[in-house]
Coordinates of C-alpha atoms in Angstrom, one line a residue:
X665 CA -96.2 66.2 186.8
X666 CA -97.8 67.5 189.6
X667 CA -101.0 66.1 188.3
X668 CA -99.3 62.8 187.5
X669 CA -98.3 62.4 191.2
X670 CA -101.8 63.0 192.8
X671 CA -103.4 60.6 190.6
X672 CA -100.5 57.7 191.9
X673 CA -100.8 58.9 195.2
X674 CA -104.6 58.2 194.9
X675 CA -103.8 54.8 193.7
X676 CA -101.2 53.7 196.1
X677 CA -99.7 51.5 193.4
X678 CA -98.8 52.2 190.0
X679 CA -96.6 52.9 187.2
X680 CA -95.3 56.1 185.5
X681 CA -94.1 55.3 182.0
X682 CA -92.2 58.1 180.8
X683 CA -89.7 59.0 178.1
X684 CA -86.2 60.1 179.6
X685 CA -86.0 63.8 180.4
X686 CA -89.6 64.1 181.7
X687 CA -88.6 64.1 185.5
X688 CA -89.6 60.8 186.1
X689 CA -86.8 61.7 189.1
X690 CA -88.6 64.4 190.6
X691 CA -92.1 62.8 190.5
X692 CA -90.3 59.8 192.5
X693 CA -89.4 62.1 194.8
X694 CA -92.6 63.8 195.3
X695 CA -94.4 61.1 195.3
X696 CA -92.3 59.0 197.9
X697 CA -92.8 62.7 199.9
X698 CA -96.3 62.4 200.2
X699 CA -96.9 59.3 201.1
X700 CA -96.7 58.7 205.2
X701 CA -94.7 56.7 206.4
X702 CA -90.8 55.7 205.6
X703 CA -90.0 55.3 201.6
X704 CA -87.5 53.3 200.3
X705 CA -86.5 54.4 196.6
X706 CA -84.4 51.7 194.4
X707 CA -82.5 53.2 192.2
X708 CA -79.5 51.9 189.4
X709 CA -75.7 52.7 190.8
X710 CA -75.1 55.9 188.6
X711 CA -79.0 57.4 189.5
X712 CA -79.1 57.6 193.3
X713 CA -77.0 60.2 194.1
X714 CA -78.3 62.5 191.7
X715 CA -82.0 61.7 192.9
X716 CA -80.4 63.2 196.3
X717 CA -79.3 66.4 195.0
X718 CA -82.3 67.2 192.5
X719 CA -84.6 66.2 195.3
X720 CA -83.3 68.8 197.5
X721 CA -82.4 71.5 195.0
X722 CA -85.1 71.7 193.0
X723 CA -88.1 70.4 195.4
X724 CA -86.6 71.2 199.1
X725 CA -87.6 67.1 199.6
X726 CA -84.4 65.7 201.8
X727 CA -83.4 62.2 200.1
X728 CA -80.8 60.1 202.2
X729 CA -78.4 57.7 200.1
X730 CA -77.6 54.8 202.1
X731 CA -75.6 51.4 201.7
X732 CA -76.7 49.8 204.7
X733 CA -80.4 50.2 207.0
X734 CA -78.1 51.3 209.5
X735 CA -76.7 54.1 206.7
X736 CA -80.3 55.2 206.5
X737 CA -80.1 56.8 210.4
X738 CA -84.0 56.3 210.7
X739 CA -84.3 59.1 207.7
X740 CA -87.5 58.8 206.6
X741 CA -86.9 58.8 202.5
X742 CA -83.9 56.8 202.2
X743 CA -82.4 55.6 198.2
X744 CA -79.7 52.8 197.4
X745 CA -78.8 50.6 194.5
X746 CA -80.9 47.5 193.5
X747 CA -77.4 45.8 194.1
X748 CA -78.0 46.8 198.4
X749 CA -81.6 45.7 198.7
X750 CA -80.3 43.2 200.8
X751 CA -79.1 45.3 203.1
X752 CA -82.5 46.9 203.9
X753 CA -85.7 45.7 205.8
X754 CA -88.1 46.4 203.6
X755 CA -91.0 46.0 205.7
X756 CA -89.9 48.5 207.7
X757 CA -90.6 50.5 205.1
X758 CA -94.4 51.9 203.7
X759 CA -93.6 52.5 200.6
X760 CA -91.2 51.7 197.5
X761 CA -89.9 53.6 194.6
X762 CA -88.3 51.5 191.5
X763 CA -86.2 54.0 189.5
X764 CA -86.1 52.7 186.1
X765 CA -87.8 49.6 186.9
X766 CA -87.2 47.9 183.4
X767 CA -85.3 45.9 185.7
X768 CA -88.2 43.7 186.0
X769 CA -88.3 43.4 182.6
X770 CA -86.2 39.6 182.6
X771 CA -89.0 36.9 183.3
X772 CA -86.3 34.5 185.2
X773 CA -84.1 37.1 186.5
X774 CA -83.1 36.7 190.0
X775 CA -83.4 40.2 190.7
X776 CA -86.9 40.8 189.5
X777 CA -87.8 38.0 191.5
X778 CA -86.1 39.1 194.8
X779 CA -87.9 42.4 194.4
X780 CA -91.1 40.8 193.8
X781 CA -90.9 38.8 196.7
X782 CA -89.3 41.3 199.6
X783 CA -91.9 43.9 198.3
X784 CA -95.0 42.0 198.4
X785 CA -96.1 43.2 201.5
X786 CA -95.5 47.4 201.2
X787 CA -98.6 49.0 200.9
X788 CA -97.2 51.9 198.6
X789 CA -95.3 51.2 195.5
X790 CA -94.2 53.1 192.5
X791 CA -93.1 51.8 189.6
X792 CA -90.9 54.8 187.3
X793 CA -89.3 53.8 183.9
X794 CA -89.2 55.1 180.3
X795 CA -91.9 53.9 178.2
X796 CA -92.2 50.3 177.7
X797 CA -93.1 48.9 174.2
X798 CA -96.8 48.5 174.5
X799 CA -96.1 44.6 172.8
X800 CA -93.6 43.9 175.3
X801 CA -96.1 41.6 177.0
X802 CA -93.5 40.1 179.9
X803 CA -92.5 43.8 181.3
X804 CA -96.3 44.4 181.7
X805 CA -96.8 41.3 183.4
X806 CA -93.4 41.6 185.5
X807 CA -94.8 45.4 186.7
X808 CA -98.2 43.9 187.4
X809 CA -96.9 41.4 189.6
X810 CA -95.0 43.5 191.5
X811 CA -97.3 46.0 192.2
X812 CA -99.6 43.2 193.3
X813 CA -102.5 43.5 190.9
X814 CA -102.2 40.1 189.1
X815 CA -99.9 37.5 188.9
X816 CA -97.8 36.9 185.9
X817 CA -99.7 33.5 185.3
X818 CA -102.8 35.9 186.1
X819 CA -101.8 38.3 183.7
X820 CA -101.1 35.6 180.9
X821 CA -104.5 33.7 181.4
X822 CA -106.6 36.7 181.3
X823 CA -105.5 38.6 178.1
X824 CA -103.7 36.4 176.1
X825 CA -103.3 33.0 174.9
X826 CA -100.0 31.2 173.7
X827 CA -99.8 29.4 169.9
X828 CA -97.9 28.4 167.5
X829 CA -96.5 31.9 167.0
X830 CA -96.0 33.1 170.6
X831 CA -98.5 34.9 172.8
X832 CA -101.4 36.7 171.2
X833 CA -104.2 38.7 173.1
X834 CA -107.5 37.8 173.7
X835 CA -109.9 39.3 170.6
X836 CA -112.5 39.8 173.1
X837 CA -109.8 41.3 175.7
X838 CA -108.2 44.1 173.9
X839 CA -110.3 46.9 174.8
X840 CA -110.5 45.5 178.7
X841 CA -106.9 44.9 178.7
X842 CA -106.3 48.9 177.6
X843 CA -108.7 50.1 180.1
X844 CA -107.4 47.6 183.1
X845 CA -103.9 49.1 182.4
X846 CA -105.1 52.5 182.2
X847 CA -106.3 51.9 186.1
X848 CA -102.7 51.7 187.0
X849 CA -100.3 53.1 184.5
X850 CA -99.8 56.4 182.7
X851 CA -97.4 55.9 179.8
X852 CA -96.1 59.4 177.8
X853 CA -93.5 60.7 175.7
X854 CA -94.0 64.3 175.6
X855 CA -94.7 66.8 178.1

């Protein structure tokens, strides 16, 4: 874990793709720790309150839940619901945590796109989820655009191409595709 955390704190942006029970919770909160500047951590309605408490308990990191920016009292790592983003300035904000961010998984939905587009501009973000399937092709994509690296479109045109029987990669890009992900996501399922 700790060595997990440096390597995404080197990057800035990138993914942690881990099976549940791993402490994908506690890296979140490390990792929104050390970077400077206020974090903002998304999390789903049932998560955020625990974040708070295992944060504090088991890492001494101090995690404010909040409903509203105003909530937040200027804290400086502050976690809601995806359901409040609304209620948040996000560019006040240097960096963002998404707690299980297979939420970006839906190519049309309106929340992946709303996330997307009110984070484009935070230097640090963090994507945490259990691991995707390595076919699923539109969570990849959905997890690259949002942490900025490549489009979706980007993402299609460079690996893969699209026939009769649905998208396919590249021959020539499967061992550049593996190594480009590599660069920005860490997938495991054991310790």
């Amino acid at each position: 874990q700790k060595a997990l955390i440096e390597w995404t704190c080197q990057k800035g942006r990138a993914a942690i793709f881990a099976d549940c029970g791993l402490g994908k919770g506690l890296m979140q909160s490390a990792w929104a720790a050390a970077i400077p500047g206020r974090v903002l951590m998304l999390a789903p309605l049932c998560v955020a309150e625990q974040t708070v408490i295992e944060a504090k308990t088991k890492l001494g990191i101090d995690v404010r839940y909040a409903t509203h920016e105003a909530n937040g009292d200027g804290a400086r790592l502050v976690i809601t619901n995806y359901e409040r983003l609304e209620n948040f300035d996000v560019s006040a904000y240097a960096g963002v945590v998404l707690d299980e961010s297979s939420i970006l998984k839906a190519f049309d939905g309106k929340r992946r796109t709303q996330l997307i587009a009110a984070c484009q501009t935070v230097p640090y973000r963090l994507c945490c989820t259990a691991t995707p399937s390595p076919n699923d092709i539109a969570e990849l994509a959905n997890h690259s655009e949002f942490l900025g690296l490549m489009t979706r479109a980007e993402f299609l045109a460079t690996w893969f191409v699209h026939d009769d029987e649905g998208w396919r990669m590249k021959k020539h890009a499967v061992q550049p595709f593996y190594r480009w992900l590599a660069s920005w996501a860490i997938a495991f399922r054991k310790p």
